Short mmCIF file of C-alpha atoms and ligand atoms in Angstrom, two decimals:
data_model
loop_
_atom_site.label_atom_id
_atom_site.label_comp_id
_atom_site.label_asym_id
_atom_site.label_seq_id
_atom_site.Cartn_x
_atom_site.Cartn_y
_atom_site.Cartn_z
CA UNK A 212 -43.02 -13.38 16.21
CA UNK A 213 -42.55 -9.91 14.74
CA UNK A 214 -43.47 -8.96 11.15
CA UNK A 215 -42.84 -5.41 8.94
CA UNK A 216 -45.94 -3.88 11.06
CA UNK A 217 -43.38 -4.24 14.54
CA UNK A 218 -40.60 -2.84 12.61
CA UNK A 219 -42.38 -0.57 11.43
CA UNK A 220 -44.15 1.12 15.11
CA UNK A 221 -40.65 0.99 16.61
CA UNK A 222 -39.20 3.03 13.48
CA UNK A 223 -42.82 5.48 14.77
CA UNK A 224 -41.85 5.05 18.43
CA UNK A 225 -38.04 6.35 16.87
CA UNK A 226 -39.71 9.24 14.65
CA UNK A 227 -40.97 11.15 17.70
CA UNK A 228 -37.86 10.79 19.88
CA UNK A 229 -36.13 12.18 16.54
CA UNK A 230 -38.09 15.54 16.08
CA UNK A 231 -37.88 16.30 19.99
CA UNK A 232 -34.25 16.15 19.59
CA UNK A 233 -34.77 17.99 16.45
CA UNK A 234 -36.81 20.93 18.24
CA UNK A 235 -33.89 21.05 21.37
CA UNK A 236 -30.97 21.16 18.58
CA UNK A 237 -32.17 23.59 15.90
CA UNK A 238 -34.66 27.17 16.76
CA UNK A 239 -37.64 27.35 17.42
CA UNK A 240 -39.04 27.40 13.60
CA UNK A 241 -37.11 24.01 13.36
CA UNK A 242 -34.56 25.90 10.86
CA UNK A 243 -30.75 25.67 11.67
CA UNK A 244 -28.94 28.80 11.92
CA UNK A 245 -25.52 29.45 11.94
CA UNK A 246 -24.18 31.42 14.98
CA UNK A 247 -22.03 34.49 14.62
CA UNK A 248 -18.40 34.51 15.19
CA UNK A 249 -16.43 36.61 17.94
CA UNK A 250 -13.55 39.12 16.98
CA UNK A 251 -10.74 36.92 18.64
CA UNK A 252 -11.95 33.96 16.32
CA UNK A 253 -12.36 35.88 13.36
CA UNK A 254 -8.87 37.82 13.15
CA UNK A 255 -6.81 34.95 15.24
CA UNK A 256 -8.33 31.77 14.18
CA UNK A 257 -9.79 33.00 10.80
CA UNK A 258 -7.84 35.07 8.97
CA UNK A 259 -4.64 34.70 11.14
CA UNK A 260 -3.83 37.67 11.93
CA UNK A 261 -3.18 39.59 14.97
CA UNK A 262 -6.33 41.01 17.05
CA UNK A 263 -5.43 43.69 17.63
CA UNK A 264 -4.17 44.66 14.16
CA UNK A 265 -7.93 43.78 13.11
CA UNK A 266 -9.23 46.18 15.23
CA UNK A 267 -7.40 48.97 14.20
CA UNK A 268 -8.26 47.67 10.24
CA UNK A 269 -11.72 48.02 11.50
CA UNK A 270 -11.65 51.22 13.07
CA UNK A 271 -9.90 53.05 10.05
CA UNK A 272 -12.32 52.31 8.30
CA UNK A 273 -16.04 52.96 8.96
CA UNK A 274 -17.79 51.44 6.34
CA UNK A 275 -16.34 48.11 7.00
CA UNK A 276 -19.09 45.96 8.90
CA UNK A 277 -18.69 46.36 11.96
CA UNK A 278 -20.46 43.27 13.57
CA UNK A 279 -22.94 43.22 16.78
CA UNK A 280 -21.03 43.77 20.53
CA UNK A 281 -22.41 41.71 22.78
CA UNK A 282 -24.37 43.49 25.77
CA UNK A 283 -22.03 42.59 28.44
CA UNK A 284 -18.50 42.19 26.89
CA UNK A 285 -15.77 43.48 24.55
CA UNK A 286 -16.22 41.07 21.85
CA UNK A 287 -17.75 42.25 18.60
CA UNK A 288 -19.49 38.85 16.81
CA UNK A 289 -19.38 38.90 13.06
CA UNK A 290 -22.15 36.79 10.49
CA UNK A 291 -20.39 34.26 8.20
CA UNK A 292 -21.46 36.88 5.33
CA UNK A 293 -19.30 39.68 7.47
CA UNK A 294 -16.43 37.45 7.64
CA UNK A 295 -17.38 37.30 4.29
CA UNK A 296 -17.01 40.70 3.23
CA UNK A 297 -14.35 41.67 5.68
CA UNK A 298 -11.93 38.72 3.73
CA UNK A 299 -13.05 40.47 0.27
CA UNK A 300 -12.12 44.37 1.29
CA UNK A 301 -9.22 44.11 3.99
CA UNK A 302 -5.43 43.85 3.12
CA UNK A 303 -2.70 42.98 5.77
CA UNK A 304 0.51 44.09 4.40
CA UNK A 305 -0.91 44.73 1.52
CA UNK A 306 -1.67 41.11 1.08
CA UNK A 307 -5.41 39.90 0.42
CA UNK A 308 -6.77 37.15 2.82
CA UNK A 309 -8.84 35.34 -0.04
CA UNK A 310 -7.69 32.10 -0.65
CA UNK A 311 -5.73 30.95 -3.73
CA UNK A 312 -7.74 29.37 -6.63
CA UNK A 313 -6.58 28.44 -10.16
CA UNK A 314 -7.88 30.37 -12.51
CA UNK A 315 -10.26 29.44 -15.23
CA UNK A 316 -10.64 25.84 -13.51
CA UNK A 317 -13.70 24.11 -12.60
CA UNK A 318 -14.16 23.00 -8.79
CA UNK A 319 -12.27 20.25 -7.56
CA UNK A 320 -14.02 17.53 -6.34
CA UNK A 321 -12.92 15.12 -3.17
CA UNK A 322 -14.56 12.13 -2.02
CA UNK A 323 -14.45 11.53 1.50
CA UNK A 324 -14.90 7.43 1.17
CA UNK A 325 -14.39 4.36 3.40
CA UNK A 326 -16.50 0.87 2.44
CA UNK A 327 -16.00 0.36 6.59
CA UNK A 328 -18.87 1.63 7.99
CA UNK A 329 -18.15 4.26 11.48
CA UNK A 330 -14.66 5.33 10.22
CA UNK A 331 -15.58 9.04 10.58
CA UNK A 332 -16.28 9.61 6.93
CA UNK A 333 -19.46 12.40 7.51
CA UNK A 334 -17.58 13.60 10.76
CA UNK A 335 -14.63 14.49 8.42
CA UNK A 336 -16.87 15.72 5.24
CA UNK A 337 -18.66 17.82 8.14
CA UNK A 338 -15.80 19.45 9.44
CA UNK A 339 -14.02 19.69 5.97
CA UNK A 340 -16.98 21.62 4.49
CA UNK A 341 -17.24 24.21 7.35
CA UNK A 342 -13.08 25.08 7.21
CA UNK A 343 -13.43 25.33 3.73
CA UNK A 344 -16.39 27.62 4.37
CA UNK A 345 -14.39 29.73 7.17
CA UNK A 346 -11.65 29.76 4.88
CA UNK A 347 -13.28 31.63 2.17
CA UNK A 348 -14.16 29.09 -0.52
CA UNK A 349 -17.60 28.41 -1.53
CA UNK A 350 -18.51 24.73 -1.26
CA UNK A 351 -21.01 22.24 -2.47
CA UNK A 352 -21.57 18.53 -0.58
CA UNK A 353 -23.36 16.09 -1.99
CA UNK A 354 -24.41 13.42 0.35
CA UNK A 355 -24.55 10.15 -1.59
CA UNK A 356 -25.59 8.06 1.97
CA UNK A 357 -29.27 7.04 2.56
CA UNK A 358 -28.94 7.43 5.84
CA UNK A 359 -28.65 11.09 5.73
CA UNK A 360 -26.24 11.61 8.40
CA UNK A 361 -24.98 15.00 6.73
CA UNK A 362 -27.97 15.97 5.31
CA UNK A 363 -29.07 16.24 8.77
CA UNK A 364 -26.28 17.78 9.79
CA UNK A 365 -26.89 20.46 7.38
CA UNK A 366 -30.50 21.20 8.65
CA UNK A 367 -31.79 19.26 5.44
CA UNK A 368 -34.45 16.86 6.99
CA UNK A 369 -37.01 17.09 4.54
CA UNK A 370 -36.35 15.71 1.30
CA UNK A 371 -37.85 13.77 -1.25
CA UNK A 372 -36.14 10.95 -2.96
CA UNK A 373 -36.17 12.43 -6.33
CA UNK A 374 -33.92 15.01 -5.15
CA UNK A 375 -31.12 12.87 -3.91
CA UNK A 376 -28.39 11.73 -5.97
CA UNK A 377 -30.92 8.91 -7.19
CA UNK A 378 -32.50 11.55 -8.82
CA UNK A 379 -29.70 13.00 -10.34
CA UNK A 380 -29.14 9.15 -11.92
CA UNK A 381 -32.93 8.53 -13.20
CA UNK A 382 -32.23 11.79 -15.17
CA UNK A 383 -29.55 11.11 -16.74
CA UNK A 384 -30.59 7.47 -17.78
CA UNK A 385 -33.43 9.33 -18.97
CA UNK A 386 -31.55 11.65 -20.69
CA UNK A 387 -28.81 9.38 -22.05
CA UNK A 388 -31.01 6.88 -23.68
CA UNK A 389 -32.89 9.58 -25.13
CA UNK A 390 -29.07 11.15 -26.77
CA UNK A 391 -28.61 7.77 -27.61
CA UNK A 392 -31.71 7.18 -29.55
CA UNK A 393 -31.96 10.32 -31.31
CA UNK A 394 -27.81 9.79 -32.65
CA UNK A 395 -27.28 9.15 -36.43
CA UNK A 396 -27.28 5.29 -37.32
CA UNK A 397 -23.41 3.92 -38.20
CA UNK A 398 -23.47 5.35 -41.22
CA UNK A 399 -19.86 3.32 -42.45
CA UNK A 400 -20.86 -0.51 -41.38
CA UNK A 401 -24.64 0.20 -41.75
CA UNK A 402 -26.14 -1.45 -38.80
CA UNK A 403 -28.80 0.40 -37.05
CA UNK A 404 -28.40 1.18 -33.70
CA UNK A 405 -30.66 -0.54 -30.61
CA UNK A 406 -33.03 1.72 -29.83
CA UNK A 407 -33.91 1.43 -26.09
CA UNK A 408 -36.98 2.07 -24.58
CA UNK A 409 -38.01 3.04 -21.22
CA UNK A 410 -41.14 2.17 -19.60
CA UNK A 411 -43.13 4.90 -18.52
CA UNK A 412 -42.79 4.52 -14.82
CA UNK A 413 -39.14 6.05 -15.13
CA UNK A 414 -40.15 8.32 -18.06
CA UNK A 415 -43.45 9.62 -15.95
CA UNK A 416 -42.21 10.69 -13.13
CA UNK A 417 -40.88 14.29 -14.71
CA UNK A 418 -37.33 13.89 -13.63
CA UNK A 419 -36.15 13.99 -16.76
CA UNK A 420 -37.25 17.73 -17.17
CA UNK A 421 -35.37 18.82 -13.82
CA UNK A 422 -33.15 21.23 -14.42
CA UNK A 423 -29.70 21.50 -12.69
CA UNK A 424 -30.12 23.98 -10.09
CA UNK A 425 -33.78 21.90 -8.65
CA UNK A 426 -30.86 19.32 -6.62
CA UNK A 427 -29.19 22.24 -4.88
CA UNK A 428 -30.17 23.46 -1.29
CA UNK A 429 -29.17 26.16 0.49
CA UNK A 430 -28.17 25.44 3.73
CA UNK A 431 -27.49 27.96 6.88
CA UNK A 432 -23.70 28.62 6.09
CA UNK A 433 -24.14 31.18 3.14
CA UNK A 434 -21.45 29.40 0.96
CA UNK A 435 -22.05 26.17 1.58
CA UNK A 436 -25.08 24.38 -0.89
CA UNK A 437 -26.13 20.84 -0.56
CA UNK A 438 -27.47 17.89 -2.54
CA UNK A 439 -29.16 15.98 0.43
CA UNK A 440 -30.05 12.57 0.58
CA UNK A 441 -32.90 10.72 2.29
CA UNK A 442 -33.59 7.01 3.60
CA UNK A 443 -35.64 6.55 0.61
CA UNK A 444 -33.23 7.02 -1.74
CA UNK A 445 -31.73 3.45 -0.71
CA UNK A 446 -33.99 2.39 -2.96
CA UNK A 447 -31.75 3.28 -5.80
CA UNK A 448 -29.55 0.39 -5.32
CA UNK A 449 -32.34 -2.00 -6.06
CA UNK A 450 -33.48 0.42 -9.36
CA UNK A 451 -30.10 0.75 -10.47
CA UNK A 452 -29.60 -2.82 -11.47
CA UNK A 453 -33.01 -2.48 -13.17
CA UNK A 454 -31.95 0.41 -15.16
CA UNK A 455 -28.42 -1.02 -16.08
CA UNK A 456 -30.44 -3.72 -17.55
CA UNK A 457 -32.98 -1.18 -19.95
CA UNK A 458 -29.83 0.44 -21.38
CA UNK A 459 -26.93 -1.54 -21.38
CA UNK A 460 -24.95 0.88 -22.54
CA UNK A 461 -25.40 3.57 -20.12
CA UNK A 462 -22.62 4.64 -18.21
CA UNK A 463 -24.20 4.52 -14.92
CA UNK A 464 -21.14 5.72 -12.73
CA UNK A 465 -20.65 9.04 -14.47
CA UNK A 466 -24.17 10.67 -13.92
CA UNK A 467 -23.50 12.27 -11.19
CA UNK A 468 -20.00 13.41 -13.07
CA UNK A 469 -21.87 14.53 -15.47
CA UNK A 470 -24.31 16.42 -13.61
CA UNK A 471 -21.85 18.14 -11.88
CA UNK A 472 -19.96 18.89 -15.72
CA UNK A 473 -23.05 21.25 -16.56
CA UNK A 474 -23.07 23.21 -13.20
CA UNK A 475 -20.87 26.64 -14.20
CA UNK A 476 -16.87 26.05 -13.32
CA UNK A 477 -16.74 29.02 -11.77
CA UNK A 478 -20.26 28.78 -9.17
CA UNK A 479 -17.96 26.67 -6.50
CA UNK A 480 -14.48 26.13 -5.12
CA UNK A 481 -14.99 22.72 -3.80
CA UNK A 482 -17.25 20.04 -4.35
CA UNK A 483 -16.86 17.44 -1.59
CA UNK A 484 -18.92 13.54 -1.54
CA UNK A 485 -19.92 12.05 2.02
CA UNK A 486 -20.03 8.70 0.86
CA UNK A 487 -22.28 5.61 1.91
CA UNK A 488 -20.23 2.53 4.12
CA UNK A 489 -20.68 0.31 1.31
CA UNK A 490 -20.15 -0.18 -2.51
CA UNK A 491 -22.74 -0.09 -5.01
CA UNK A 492 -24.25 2.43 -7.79
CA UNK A 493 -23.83 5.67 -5.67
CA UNK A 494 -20.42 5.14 -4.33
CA UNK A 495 -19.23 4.26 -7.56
CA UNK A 496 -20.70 7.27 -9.02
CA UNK A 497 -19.05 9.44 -6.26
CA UNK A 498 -15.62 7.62 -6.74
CA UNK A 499 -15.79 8.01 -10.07
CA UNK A 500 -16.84 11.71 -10.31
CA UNK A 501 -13.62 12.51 -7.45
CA UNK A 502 -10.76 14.39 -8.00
CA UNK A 503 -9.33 13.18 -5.03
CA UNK A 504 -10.32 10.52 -2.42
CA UNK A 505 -9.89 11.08 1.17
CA UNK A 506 -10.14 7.91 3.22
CA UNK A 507 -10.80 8.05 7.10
CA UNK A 508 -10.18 4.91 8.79
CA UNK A 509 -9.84 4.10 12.66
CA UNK A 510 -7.30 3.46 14.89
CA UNK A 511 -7.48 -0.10 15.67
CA UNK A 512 -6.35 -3.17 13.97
CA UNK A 513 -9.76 -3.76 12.56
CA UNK A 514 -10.28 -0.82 10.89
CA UNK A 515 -6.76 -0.87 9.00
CA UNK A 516 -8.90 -4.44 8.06
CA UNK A 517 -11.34 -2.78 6.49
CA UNK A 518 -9.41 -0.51 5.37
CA UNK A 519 -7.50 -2.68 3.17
CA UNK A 520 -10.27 -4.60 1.82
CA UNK A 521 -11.46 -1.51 0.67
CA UNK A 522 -9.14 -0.81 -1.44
CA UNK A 523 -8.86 -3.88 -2.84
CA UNK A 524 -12.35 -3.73 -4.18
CA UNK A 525 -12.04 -0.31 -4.87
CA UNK A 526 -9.36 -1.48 -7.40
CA UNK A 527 -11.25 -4.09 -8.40
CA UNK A 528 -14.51 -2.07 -9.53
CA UNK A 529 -12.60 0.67 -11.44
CA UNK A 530 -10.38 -2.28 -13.40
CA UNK A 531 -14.39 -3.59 -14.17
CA UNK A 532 -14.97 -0.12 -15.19
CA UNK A 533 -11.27 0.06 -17.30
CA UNK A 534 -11.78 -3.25 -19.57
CA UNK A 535 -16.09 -3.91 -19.33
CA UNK A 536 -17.00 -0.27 -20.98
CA UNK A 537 -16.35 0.35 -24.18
CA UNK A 538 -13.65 3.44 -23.82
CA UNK A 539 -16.07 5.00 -26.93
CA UNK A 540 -19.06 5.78 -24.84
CA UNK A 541 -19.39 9.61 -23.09
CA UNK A 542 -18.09 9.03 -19.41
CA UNK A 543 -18.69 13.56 -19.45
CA UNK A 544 -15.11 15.65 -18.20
CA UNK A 545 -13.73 12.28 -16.80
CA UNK A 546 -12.56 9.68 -18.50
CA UNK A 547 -11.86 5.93 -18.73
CA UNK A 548 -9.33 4.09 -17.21
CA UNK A 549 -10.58 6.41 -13.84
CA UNK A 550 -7.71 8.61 -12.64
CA UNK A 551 -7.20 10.26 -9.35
CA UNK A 552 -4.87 13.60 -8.65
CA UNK A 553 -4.38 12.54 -4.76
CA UNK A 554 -4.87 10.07 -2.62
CA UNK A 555 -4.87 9.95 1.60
CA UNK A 556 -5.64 8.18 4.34
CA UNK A 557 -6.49 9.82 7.07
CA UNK A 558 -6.73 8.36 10.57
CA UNK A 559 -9.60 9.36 13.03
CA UNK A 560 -11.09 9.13 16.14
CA UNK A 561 -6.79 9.51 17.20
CA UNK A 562 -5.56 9.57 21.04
CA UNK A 563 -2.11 10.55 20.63
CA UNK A 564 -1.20 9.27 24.51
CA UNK A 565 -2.37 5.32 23.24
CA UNK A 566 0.00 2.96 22.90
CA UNK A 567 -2.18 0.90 20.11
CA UNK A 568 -3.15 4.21 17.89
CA UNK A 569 0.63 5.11 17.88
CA UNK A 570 1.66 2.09 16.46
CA UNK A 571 -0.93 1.53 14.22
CA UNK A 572 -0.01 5.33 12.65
CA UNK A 573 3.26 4.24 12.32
CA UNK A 574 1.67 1.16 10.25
CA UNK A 575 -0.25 2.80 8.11
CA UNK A 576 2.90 5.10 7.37
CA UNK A 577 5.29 1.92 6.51
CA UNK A 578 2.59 0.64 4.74
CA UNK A 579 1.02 3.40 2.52
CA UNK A 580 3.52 5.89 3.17
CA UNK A 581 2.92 10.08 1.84
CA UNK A 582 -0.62 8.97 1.14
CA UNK A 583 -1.37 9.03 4.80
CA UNK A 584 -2.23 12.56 6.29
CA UNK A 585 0.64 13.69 8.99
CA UNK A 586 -2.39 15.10 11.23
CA UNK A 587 -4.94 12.44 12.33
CA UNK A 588 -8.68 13.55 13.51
CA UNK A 589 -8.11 13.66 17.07
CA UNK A 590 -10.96 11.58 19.34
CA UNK A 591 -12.42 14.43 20.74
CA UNK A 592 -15.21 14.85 23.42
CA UNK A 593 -16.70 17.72 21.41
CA UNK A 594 -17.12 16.06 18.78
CA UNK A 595 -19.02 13.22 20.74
CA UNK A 596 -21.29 15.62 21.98
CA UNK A 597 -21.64 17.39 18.12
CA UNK A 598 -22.83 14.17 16.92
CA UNK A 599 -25.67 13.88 19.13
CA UNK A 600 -26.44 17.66 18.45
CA UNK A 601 -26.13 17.24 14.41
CA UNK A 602 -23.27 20.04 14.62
CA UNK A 603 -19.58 20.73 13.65
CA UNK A 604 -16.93 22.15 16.26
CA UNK A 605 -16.84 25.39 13.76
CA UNK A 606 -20.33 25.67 14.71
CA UNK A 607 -20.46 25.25 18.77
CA UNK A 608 -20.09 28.53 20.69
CA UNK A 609 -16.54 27.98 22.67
CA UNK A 610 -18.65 29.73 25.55
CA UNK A 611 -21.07 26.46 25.80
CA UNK A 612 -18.16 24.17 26.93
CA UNK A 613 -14.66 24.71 28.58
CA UNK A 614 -12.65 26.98 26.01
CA UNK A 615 -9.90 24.23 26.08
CA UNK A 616 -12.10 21.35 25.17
CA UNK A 617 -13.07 23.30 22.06
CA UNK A 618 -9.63 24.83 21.88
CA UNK A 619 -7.89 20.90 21.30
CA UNK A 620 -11.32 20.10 19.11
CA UNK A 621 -10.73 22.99 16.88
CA UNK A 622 -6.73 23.22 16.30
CA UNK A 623 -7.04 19.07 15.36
CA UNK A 624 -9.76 19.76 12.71
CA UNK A 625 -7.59 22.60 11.57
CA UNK A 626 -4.63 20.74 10.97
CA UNK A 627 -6.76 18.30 9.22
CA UNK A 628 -7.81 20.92 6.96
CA UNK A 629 -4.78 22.58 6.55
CA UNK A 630 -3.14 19.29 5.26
CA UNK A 631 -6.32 19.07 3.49
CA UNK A 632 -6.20 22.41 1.75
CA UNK A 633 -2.43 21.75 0.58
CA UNK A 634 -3.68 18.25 -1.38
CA UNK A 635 -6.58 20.08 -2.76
CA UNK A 636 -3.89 22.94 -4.13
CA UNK A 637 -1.85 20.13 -5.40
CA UNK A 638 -4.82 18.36 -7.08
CA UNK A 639 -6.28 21.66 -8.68
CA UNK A 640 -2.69 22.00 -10.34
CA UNK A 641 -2.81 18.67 -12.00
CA UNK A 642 -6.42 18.88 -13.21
CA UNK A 643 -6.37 19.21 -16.79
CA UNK A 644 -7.96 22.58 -18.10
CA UNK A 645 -10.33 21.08 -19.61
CA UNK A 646 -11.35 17.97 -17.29
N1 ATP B 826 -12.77 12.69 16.10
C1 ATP B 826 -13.80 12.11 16.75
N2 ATP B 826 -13.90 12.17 18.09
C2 ATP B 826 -14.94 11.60 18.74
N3 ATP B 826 -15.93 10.94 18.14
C3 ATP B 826 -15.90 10.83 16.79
C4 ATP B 826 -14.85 11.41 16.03
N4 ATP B 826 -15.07 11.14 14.72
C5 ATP B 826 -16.22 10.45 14.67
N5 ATP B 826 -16.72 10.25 15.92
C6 ATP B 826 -17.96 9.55 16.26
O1 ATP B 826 -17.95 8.27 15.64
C7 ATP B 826 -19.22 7.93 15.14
C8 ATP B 826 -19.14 7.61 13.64
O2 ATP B 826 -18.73 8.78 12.94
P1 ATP B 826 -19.31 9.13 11.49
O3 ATP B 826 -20.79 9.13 11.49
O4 ATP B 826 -18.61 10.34 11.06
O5 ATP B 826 -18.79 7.87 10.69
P2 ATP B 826 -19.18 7.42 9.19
O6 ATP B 826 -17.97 6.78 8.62
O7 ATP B 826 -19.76 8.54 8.45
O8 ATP B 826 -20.31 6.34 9.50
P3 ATP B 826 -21.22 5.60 8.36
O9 ATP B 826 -20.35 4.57 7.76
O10 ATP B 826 -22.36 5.03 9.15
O11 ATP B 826 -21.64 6.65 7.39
C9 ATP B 826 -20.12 9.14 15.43
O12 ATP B 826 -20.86 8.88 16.59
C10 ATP B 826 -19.16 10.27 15.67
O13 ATP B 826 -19.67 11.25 16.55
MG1 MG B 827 -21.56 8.64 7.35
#
């Protein structure tokens, strides 16, 4: 017979195997750190242009950074913050290699979601963040999954519940009830409003005093912040229903949109949600606080399963959210009936030579038609091996594995993001000014 004390010296037995892995994959202090980035992938694969054109920009000009040159080659290796300021100062053909955003809008936010659990969702979200990164935008990811899986990813392994997207909830029940309490009875039919009360284990614990910026992390890409999660914060699921039930009329699935109303328009490009494999308070609140929803779903027959019941009760939670709220109450920016700007699905884990995955693509484009993505996620071996070591294929050295394994790895996450990048244009457009 095994009780919570066996589960509990396996998860132990786990722990240690976890931070030796840990101390092989990041340095030495335990910290990630980005790598630097070699002149052929920085002018060719970066800011697409021709090498040798870069090195003449570079040699005109001095005070332009200049990199480090490796002892025993030709290649000069650049930081993420000289990419950086290389993409602010240089012009090719008079043309500036930032990339476009709308002016005077807020960042748009995508969730990468799939109820199916393995579809490739923090594999994608990964990947997505660090193109965006390369590409010039600044990005923010908030991982709404318990299990952490891009937290870790990030180099964010030590976090505390409160600063997790449960959190960001308990604060703005806290926060809500106390608006609600503190509004002017109904003045016309002359009923007083319920006041609700908290008890003081919610009230206690100081979130409510947070301030935005105490959820953000840095992590070791320069423009990329997080909002990490932790195994502990599964515990919000079970709180959540608790809380619903001490204010009835909070909108639980828009804290999180409404956290992310208050941080500046202009401090991010993109905000992108890793999502949990299953619904409940948090996915909701990252569905609902999405701009656009990216959906990843295998190859097989299953997965395009899962895929569809997904949707379905996707559909059926917002129609809950459409008719049970009354449209009167302060959703923040977004509002009620839930609208998104785009919509994909996006096939992963993709061997173009398989008989099966072809026709299955071919399914999923009778069936759903533009919203899937033209370029699936490849299966790749690379990325195999960058889930074991917590990293993306924007991250691994091309000199640590053959340059064509990372060469395939690399152009199929590009595409991705590419297509990616053109949806997110398309989205920004149709965001109101004001959402
Ligand atoms: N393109 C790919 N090529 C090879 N392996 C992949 C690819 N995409 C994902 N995988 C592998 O599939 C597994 C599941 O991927 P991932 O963790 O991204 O899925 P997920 O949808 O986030 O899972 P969960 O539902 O548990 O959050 C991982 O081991 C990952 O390395
Ligand atoms: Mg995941």
């Amino acid at each position: 017979m095994y009780t919570h004390e066996d589960l509990n010296a396996l998860r132990n037995q786990s722990l240690k195997l976890q931070g030796w892995i840990r101390q092989q994959t990041f340095s030495p202090e335990m910290e990630k750190t980005l790598r630097r980035f070699s002149s052929w992938e920085v002018s060719e694969l970066i800011f697409r242009v021709n090498q040798s054109t870069f090195r003449g920009k570079l040699a005109a000009d001095p005070s332009l950074p200049g990199g480090e040159v490796e002892p025993e080659g030709r290649q000069r290796w650049f930081s993420l913050e000289e990419v950086n300021e290389l993409r602010r100062r240089l012009k090719v053909n008079r043309k500036s290699l930032m990339p476009p955003r709308p002016e005077g809008k807020r960042a748009i936010r995508a969730a990468v979601a799939n109820f199916k659990g393995g579809a490739g969702k923090s594999t994608v979200a990964l990947h997505l963040a660090h193109a965006a990164a390369l590409d010039g935008y600044r990005v923010l990811v908030v991982d709404f999954d318990p299990q952490a899986t891009l937290s870790h990813s990030m180099g964010l392994t030590d976090v505390a519940e409160d600063y997790t997207v449960w959190g960001i909830m308990a604060r703005d029940l806290i926060r809500e009830t106390e608006r609600m309490n503190n509004r002017p009875a109904a003045a016309e039919s002359g009923t007083a409003l319920p006041r609700r009360e908290l008890p003081p284990a919610i009230t206690d614990m100081g979130l409510g005093d947070l301030r935005i910026s105490d959820f953000i992390r840095r992590t070791s890409w320069s423009t990329i912040d997080a909002i990490p999660s932790c195994a502990n914060a599964a515990f919000v699921e079970f709180a959540s229903a608790q809380y619903r039930h001490l204010n009835p009329e909070w909108s639980f699935f828009a804290a999180v949109s409404r956290y992310l109303d208050q941080i500046p328009d202009d401090a991010y490009d993109l905000i992108l949600f890793d999502c949990p494999p299953a619904i409940g308070y948090q996915s909701m609140n990252a569905v609902f606080a999405a701009d656009m929803l990216y959906i990843p779903s295998g190859p097989g027959y299953w997965e395009y399963d899962s895929t569809t019941s997904f949707i379905g009760q996707l559909a059926e939670a917002l129609e809950d959210l459409a008719y049970g709220f009354d449209k009167t109450l302060p959703t923040g920016k977004i509002g009620l009936p839930k609208t998104f700007c785009e919509l994909r699905f996006l096939l992963t884990r993709y061997e173009p030579g398989n008989a099966l995955h072809l026709a299955m693509f071919d399914a999923f484009q009778k069936v759903f038609g533009d919203h899937v993505a033209q370029y699936p996620v490849e299966m790749t071996r690379a990325v195999e091996q960058s889930g074991r070591f917590l990293s993306s294929v924007y991250e691994m050295d091309y000199r640590e594995m053959t340059r064509e394994t990372w060469r395939r790895a690399r152009s199929t996450f590009d595409n991705v993001y590419e297509e990616f990048r053109g949806v997110m244009l398309s989205a920004w457009d149709k965001l109101e000014d004001d959402a």
